Coordinates of C-alpha atoms in Angstrom, one line a residue:
M575 CA -7.6 97.3 154.2
V576 CA -9.9 97.4 157.3
H577 CA -7.5 96.8 160.4
I578 CA -8.9 93.7 162.3
E579 CA -8.3 93.2 166.1
K580 CA -7.2 90.2 167.4
G581 CA -9.5 87.9 169.3
E582 CA -12.5 89.9 168.2
L583 CA -14.5 87.0 166.9
T584 CA -18.3 86.6 166.0
Q585 CA -20.1 83.5 167.2
E586 CA -20.1 82.5 163.3
E587 CA -16.1 83.1 163.0
K588 CA -15.5 81.1 166.0
A589 CA -17.7 78.3 164.1
L590 CA -15.6 78.7 161.1
L591 CA -12.3 77.7 163.2
E592 CA -13.9 74.9 164.7
V593 CA -15.2 73.9 161.3
I594 CA -11.4 73.9 159.9
G595 CA -10.5 71.6 162.4
K596 CA -13.1 69.0 162.7
G597 CA -15.7 69.9 160.1
T598 CA -15.6 69.6 155.9
A599 CA -15.0 72.2 153.1
Q600 CA -18.9 72.2 152.5
E601 CA -19.7 73.8 155.9
A602 CA -17.1 76.0 155.9
G603 CA -17.9 77.4 152.5
T604 CA -21.8 77.9 154.1
L605 CA -20.2 79.9 157.0
L606 CA -17.6 82.1 154.5
A607 CA -21.1 83.0 152.5
N608 CA -22.3 84.9 155.7
K609 CA -21.8 88.0 156.3
N610 CA -20.8 88.2 159.5
V611 CA -17.6 86.1 158.6
R612 CA -14.5 88.2 157.8
V613 CA -12.1 85.6 155.8
N614 CA -9.0 87.4 157.3
C615 CA -10.4 87.3 161.0
L616 CA -7.8 86.9 164.0
D617 CA -7.9 84.8 166.9
E618 CA -6.6 85.6 170.3
N619 CA -2.9 84.7 168.6
G620 CA -3.0 86.4 165.8
M621 CA -3.9 83.4 163.6
T622 CA -6.3 83.5 160.6
P623 CA -8.5 80.7 159.3
L624 CA -6.2 80.3 156.4
M625 CA -3.0 79.7 158.9
H626 CA -5.4 77.4 160.9
A627 CA -6.2 75.1 158.0
A628 CA -2.5 75.3 156.6
Y629 CA -1.1 74.2 160.4
K630 CA -3.6 71.5 160.4
G631 CA -2.8 69.7 156.9
K632 CA -6.7 71.1 155.3
L633 CA -5.8 71.2 151.8
D634 CA -9.4 71.4 150.6
M635 CA -9.8 74.2 153.3
C636 CA -7.0 76.1 151.9
K637 CA -7.9 76.5 148.5
L638 CA -11.2 77.5 149.8
L639 CA -10.2 80.1 151.7
L640 CA -8.1 81.2 148.9
R641 CA -10.9 81.6 146.4
H642 CA -12.8 83.5 149.1
G643 CA -9.8 86.1 149.6
A644 CA -7.8 84.9 152.4
D645 CA -4.5 87.2 152.5
V646 CA -1.8 84.5 152.0
N647 CA 0.9 87.2 153.3
C648 CA -0.9 88.2 156.6
H649 CA 1.8 89.4 158.9
Q650 CA -0.2 89.5 162.5
H651 CA 0.6 86.6 164.3
E652 CA 1.8 87.4 167.8
H653 CA 5.2 85.8 166.9
G654 CA 5.2 87.0 163.1
Y655 CA 4.3 83.5 161.1
T656 CA 2.7 83.4 157.7
A657 CA 0.8 80.8 156.6
L658 CA 3.5 79.7 154.3
M659 CA 5.5 79.0 157.7
F660 CA 2.4 77.3 159.2
A661 CA 2.2 75.0 155.8
A662 CA 6.1 74.3 155.9
L663 CA 5.8 73.1 159.7
S664 CA 2.7 70.9 159.2
G665 CA 4.9 69.0 156.2
N666 CA 2.7 68.7 153.8
K667 CA 4.2 69.3 150.2
D668 CA 1.2 70.2 148.5
I669 CA -0.8 73.0 150.8
T670 CA 3.1 74.5 150.8
W671 CA 2.8 74.5 147.1
V672 CA -0.4 76.1 147.2
M673 CA 0.8 78.9 149.3
L674 CA 3.5 79.6 147.2
E675 CA 0.9 79.8 143.9
A676 CA -1.1 82.0 145.9
G677 CA 1.9 84.6 145.9
A678 CA 3.6 83.4 149.6
E679 CA 6.3 85.9 150.2
T680 CA 9.6 83.3 151.0
D681 CA 12.0 85.9 152.6
V682 CA 9.2 86.9 155.4
V683 CA 11.0 86.2 158.8
N684 CA 9.3 85.7 162.1
S685 CA 10.0 86.8 165.5
V686 CA 13.2 84.6 165.7
G687 CA 14.7 85.9 162.3
R688 CA 13.6 82.9 160.4
T689 CA 12.3 82.3 157.1
A690 CA 9.8 79.4 156.2
A691 CA 12.3 77.3 154.7
Q692 CA 14.5 77.6 157.7
M693 CA 11.7 76.9 160.1
A694 CA 10.9 73.7 158.3
A695 CA 14.5 72.8 158.0
F696 CA 14.6 73.1 161.8
V697 CA 11.9 70.4 162.3
G698 CA 13.0 68.6 159.9
Q699 CA 10.3 68.8 157.2
H700 CA 13.0 68.9 154.1
D701 CA 10.4 67.9 151.5
C702 CA 8.6 71.4 152.1
V703 CA 12.3 73.0 152.0
T704 CA 12.8 71.7 149.0
V705 CA 9.3 72.7 147.2
I706 CA 10.0 76.4 148.6
N707 CA 13.6 76.5 147.4
N708 CA 12.6 75.5 144.0
F709 CA 9.8 77.3 143.4
F710 CA 9.7 79.7 140.4
P711 CA 6.9 82.0 139.8
R712 CA 5.2 81.5 137.1
E713 CA 4.7 84.9 136.5
R714 CA 8.6 85.1 135.5
L715 CA 7.9 82.7 133.1
D716 CA 4.9 84.5 131.4
Y717 CA 6.9 87.3 130.8
Y718 CA 8.4 85.3 127.9
T719 CA 5.1 84.5 126.6
K720 CA 4.5 88.5 125.4
P721 CA 6.6 90.3 122.9
Q722 CA 9.2 92.5 124.3
G723 CA 10.7 95.7 122.7
L724 CA 11.0 95.3 118.9
D725 CA 10.3 91.2 118.9
K726 CA 7.4 90.7 116.6
E727 CA 6.7 87.2 118.4
P728 CA 7.2 86.5 122.0
K729 CA 10.3 84.2 122.9
L730 CA 8.1 81.5 124.5
P731 CA 4.5 80.3 122.9
P732 CA 2.0 80.8 125.8
K733 CA 0.9 76.8 125.4
L734 CA 4.5 76.2 126.2
A735 CA 4.3 77.9 129.5
G736 CA 2.2 75.6 131.4
P737 CA 4.4 72.4 130.7
L738 CA 7.9 74.0 130.7
H739 CA 6.9 75.5 134.1
K740 CA 5.9 72.1 135.4
I741 CA 9.8 71.2 134.5
I742 CA 11.2 74.0 136.0
T743 CA 9.4 73.9 139.3
M744 CA 10.2 69.7 140.0
T745 CA 12.4 68.8 142.7
N746 CA 13.5 65.9 140.9
L747 CA 16.3 66.5 138.6
H748 CA 16.9 63.2 137.2
P749 CA 17.3 63.4 133.7
V750 CA 15.4 60.2 132.7
K751 CA 12.2 61.9 134.6
I752 CA 12.9 65.3 132.8
V753 CA 12.9 63.2 129.2
M754 CA 9.9 61.2 130.2
L755 CA 8.0 64.4 130.9
I756 CA 9.0 66.0 127.5
N757 CA 7.9 62.4 125.9
E758 CA 4.5 62.5 127.6
N759 CA 3.7 65.4 126.3
P760 CA 2.9 66.3 122.7
L761 CA 3.2 70.1 123.0
L762 CA 7.1 69.4 124.3
A763 CA 8.0 66.3 122.3
E764 CA 8.8 68.6 119.1
E765 CA 12.1 70.1 117.9
A766 CA 10.8 73.7 117.3
A767 CA 9.2 73.8 120.7
L768 CA 12.3 72.6 122.7
S769 CA 14.4 74.8 121.1
K770 CA 12.1 77.8 122.1
C771 CA 12.3 76.3 125.4
Y772 CA 16.0 75.9 126.1
K773 CA 16.6 79.3 124.8
V774 CA 14.2 80.7 127.5
M775 CA 16.1 78.7 130.0
D776 CA 19.4 80.3 128.8
L777 CA 17.7 83.7 129.1
I778 CA 16.8 82.9 132.4
C779 CA 19.9 81.7 133.5
E780 CA 21.8 84.8 132.7
K781 CA 19.3 86.8 134.1
C782 CA 20.1 85.3 137.5
M783 CA 23.9 85.6 137.2
K784 CA 23.6 89.4 136.3
Q785 CA 20.9 90.5 138.5
R786 CA 21.9 92.7 141.7
D787 CA 21.1 89.7 143.8
M788 CA 22.8 86.8 141.7
N789 CA 20.9 83.6 142.2
E790 CA 23.6 81.2 141.3
V791 CA 21.2 78.2 142.4
L792 CA 18.5 78.9 140.1
A793 CA 20.9 79.8 137.4
V794 CA 22.7 76.1 137.8
K795 CA 19.4 74.6 137.5
M796 CA 18.3 76.4 134.8
H797 CA 21.4 75.7 132.7
Y798 CA 21.2 71.8 133.5
I799 CA 17.5 71.9 132.4
S800 CA 18.6 73.7 129.1
C801 CA 21.6 71.0 128.5
V802 CA 18.8 68.2 128.9
L803 CA 16.8 69.8 126.2
Q804 CA 19.3 70.3 123.9
K805 CA 20.1 66.5 124.1
C806 CA 16.5 65.8 123.3
I807 CA 16.6 68.1 120.5
N808 CA 19.7 66.1 119.2
F809 CA 18.1 62.5 119.7
L810 CA 14.7 63.9 118.0
K811 CA 16.7 65.4 114.7
D812 CA 17.4 61.4 114.0
G813 CA 13.8 60.7 113.6
E814 CA 10.2 59.8 115.4
N815 CA 10.1 58.1 118.9
K816 CA 13.6 58.9 119.4
L817 CA 13.3 60.0 122.8
D818 CA 12.7 56.4 123.8
T819 CA 16.1 55.8 122.4
L820 CA 17.5 58.6 124.8
I821 CA 15.8 57.3 127.8
R822 CA 17.6 53.7 126.9
S823 CA 20.8 55.3 126.4
L824 CA 20.4 57.3 129.9
L825 CA 19.8 54.0 131.9
K826 CA 22.0 51.5 129.6
G827 CA 24.4 50.3 132.4
R828 CA 28.0 48.9 131.6
P829 CA 28.3 45.4 131.6
S830 CA 30.4 44.8 135.1
D831 CA 28.3 46.3 137.4
G832 CA 25.2 48.3 135.4
F833 CA 26.6 51.6 136.5
P834 CA 24.5 54.0 133.8
V835 CA 28.0 55.8 132.2
Y836 CA 26.0 57.7 129.7
Q837 CA 24.0 59.5 132.6
E838 CA 26.9 60.2 134.2
K839 CA 29.0 61.8 131.5
L840 CA 25.6 63.7 130.4
I841 CA 25.2 65.2 133.5
R842 CA 29.4 66.1 133.9
E843 CA 29.2 67.3 130.5
S844 CA 26.3 70.2 131.6
I845 CA 28.3 71.5 134.8
R846 CA 31.1 71.4 132.6
K847 CA 29.6 74.1 129.9
F848 CA 28.2 76.4 132.8
P849 CA 29.2 79.9 131.0
Y850 CA 30.0 81.7 134.0
C851 CA 33.2 80.2 135.7
E852 CA 33.5 82.6 138.6
A853 CA 30.1 81.0 140.0
T854 CA 31.2 80.1 143.7
L855 CA 28.6 77.0 143.4
L856 CA 30.2 75.8 139.8
Q857 CA 33.7 75.4 141.6
Q858 CA 32.1 73.7 144.7
L859 CA 30.8 71.2 141.9
V860 CA 34.0 71.0 140.4
R861 CA 35.7 70.4 143.1
S862 CA 33.2 67.6 144.2
I863 CA 32.7 65.7 141.1
A864 CA 36.2 65.8 139.3
P865 CA 38.3 63.6 141.6
V866 CA 35.7 61.2 141.5
E867 CA 36.0 58.3 139.0
I868 CA 32.8 57.5 136.7
G869 CA 31.0 54.5 138.5
S870 CA 32.2 55.7 142.2
D871 CA 30.4 57.9 145.0
P872 CA 29.2 60.3 145.0
T873 CA 27.7 60.5 141.5
A874 CA 27.3 63.7 139.3
F875 CA 23.6 63.7 140.1
S876 CA 23.7 63.4 143.7
V877 CA 26.2 66.1 144.2
L878 CA 24.3 68.4 141.7
T879 CA 20.9 67.5 143.2
Q880 CA 22.1 68.4 146.8
A881 CA 23.6 71.6 145.7
I882 CA 20.4 72.7 143.7
T883 CA 17.9 71.6 146.1
G884 CA 19.6 71.0 149.2
Q885 CA 18.2 67.5 149.4
V886 CA 20.4 65.0 151.1
G887 CA 20.5 60.8 151.5
F888 CA 18.5 59.7 154.0
V889 CA 18.8 56.0 155.0
D890 CA 14.9 55.4 155.4
V891 CA 14.1 57.2 151.7
E892 CA 14.3 54.9 148.8
F893 CA 14.4 56.4 145.1
C894 CA 13.3 54.8 141.8
T895 CA 15.9 53.1 140.1
T896 CA 14.5 54.5 136.8
C897 CA 13.5 58.2 137.1
G898 CA 14.9 59.0 140.5
E899 CA 11.6 59.6 141.9
K900 CA 11.5 59.8 146.1
G901 CA 9.5 57.6 147.9
A902 CA 9.8 54.8 145.5
S903 CA 8.2 51.2 147.1
K904 CA 8.1 48.7 144.9
R905 CA 11.2 46.3 144.5
C906 CA 12.3 43.5 141.5
S907 CA 10.5 40.3 142.8
V908 CA 13.5 38.3 142.1
C909 CA 16.7 40.1 143.2
K910 CA 15.2 42.6 146.0
M911 CA 17.7 44.8 144.9
V912 CA 16.3 47.7 142.7
I913 CA 13.5 49.8 143.4
Y914 CA 11.0 51.7 141.4
C915 CA 7.7 53.7 141.5
D916 CA 5.4 51.5 139.3
Q917 CA 5.4 48.9 136.5
T918 CA 6.1 51.6 133.9
C919 CA 9.4 52.4 135.4
Q920 CA 9.9 48.7 135.9
K921 CA 9.2 47.8 132.5
T922 CA 11.5 50.8 131.1
H923 CA 14.3 49.6 132.9
W924 CA 14.2 46.0 132.5
F925 CA 15.9 46.0 129.1
A926 CA 18.9 46.8 131.4
H927 CA 18.1 45.2 134.8
K928 CA 17.5 41.6 133.3
K929 CA 21.5 41.4 132.5
I930 CA 22.6 42.1 135.9
C931 CA 19.1 40.9 137.4
K932 CA 21.0 37.0 138.5
N933 CA 24.2 38.8 140.1
L934 CA 22.1 41.2 142.2
K935 CA 20.2 38.1 143.4
D936 CA 23.2 36.2 144.6
I937 CA 24.4 39.6 146.3
Y938 CA 21.2 39.8 148.4
E939 CA 21.1 36.3 149.2
K940 CA 24.7 36.4 150.2
Q941 CA 23.9 39.4 152.5
Q942 CA 20.8 37.6 153.8
M943 CA 22.9 34.9 154.7
E944 CA 25.7 37.2 156.6
A945 CA 22.4 39.2 158.5
A946 CA 21.3 35.8 159.6
K947 CA 24.8 34.7 160.9
E948 CA 25.3 38.0 162.7
K949 CA 21.6 38.1 164.4
S950 CA 22.6 34.4 165.3
E951 CA 26.1 35.5 167.1
E952 CA 24.3 38.3 168.7
E953 CA 21.7 35.9 170.2
N954 CA 24.2 33.5 171.5
N955 CA 26.1 36.5 173.1
G956 CA 23.0 37.7 174.8
R957 CA 22.6 33.9 176.4
L958 CA 25.9 34.1 177.6
D959 CA 25.3 37.3 179.3
V960 CA 22.2 36.2 180.9
N961 CA 23.9 32.7 182.5
S962 CA 26.8 35.2 183.5
N963 CA 24.3 37.5 185.5
C964 CA 22.4 34.6 187.3
V965 CA 25.9 33.5 188.5
N966 CA 26.5 36.7 190.0
E967 CA 23.3 36.6 191.8
E968 CA 24.1 33.6 193.5
Q969 CA 26.8 35.4 195.3
P970 CA 26.3 35.8 199.3
E971 CA 24.6 39.1 200.1
A972 CA 27.3 40.5 202.0
E973 CA 29.8 40.3 199.0
T974 CA 26.9 42.0 196.8
A975 CA 26.5 44.7 199.1
I976 CA 30.5 45.5 199.1
S977 CA 30.3 45.7 195.1
Q978 CA 27.5 48.2 195.3
E979 CA 29.2 50.3 197.8
D980 CA 32.4 50.2 195.9
C981 CA 30.8 51.0 192.4
D982 CA 30.2 54.5 190.8
P983 CA 26.5 55.6 190.3
K984 CA 27.3 57.2 187.6
E985 CA 28.5 53.8 186.0
S986 CA 24.6 52.7 185.6
V987 CA 23.4 50.9 182.5
E988 CA 20.3 51.5 180.8
G989 CA 18.5 49.5 179.1
E990 CA 18.3 49.3 175.1
K991 CA 14.9 49.6 173.3
E992 CA 14.6 47.4 170.2
S993 CA 12.5 48.3 167.2
L994 CA 11.0 45.7 165.3
Q995 CA 10.4 46.2 161.6
C996 CA 7.8 44.4 159.6
D997 CA 8.5 43.9 156.0
A998 CA 5.3 43.1 154.7
G999 CA 4.3 42.8 150.9
S1000 CA 3.2 40.7 148.0
E1001 CA 5.4 39.4 145.1
C1002 CA 3.8 40.2 142.0
S1003 CA 3.4 37.9 139.0
Q1004 CA 6.2 37.5 136.2
D1005 CA 5.8 38.9 132.6
A1006 CA 7.3 36.9 130.2
T1007 CA 8.2 39.7 128.1
V1008 CA 9.0 42.0 130.6
G1009 CA 10.4 40.4 133.5
P1010 CA 9.5 39.9 137.2
L1011 CA 7.4 42.9 138.1
A1012 CA 8.1 44.9 141.2
S1013 CA 6.3 44.1 144.6
E1014 CA 5.4 46.3 147.5
E1015 CA 8.0 46.3 149.9

């Protein structure tokens, strides 16, 4: 590889860096066609055009540069940053994924000894951390699509590699989401296909546990997916459209509070069946879940998700009640308590939600009344404080001066900043057969 000096840029290369920041992919493509433009040129800080595009969140630019041969693992930055590190710092999940698919190395460290995932976690880009930690190279799965040794046929048909890889790399491990993806794909929604897939999952799990650098997290994830696939096979044996029945079983809540007991038991059972009892991660999962009564927090799903993806619950993040997808924004227009991704998830869950919707509505109204009461009391207390301050201001100046001399300057009062939240949204119309549709928050 030709050595490229930092800062030695042609006029066309300088123009390319400017276009990456302010121009279009078409303009960048025109410049890249120029023979005076090196796709891996370095600015004075050792940043390549790909690093600039990744940091600025330009997905189309990143794809264009990679098509023109940009080095995704260039390590010439003055502080040892790579394109993956800049993508992670930008907080763009799609760009992070593109870098990983292009072959970005995840274990490279910068000048302070941090990997891309560690840097993303340091600046609060937890979604990018999850994408990096859950990435599984397609090449590792393609290995099973070719006959090995004395095998006459591959363990995994090539046509199943793509759909299965999508499930493996998902950051959402909700069983309903996995079953939905299988149900939507005709290639996967067959007993024979799922049988081959879950066996490959078991092989990957075994390999993760027996390799020199043991990967317990990936092993547990593969085993869990294998258990969900096997559950799908059991339902498919009963006839057509039985995956819909499995989804309903996973969502069905108990009469008292609507908690999905079957879903909880499925996840607990998958953890209990993990074949490597000596695994540290398994012991941590068991200690966290075993003492918890079914229906109480933390749920088996939340514990498993945190262990595998590293995700933790955030106050300002909402998850779909049906499939567990992060960032759901639609609420039931009646009870305002359950949240969905879209109308499809709302319809899927309606059979279970309609039984408790009225009770949740009463709870919501009670909470609103209590919140209004607390707000009113705070406002009244605020008025009393204002009146008290007015009385103090009417004291003689000499007395005020004495009190100021006696007080400690460190005991000063700082003003509090209040943030106003605007809860805007419109309620959707009701569906006679499905129930109240979700509305934007």
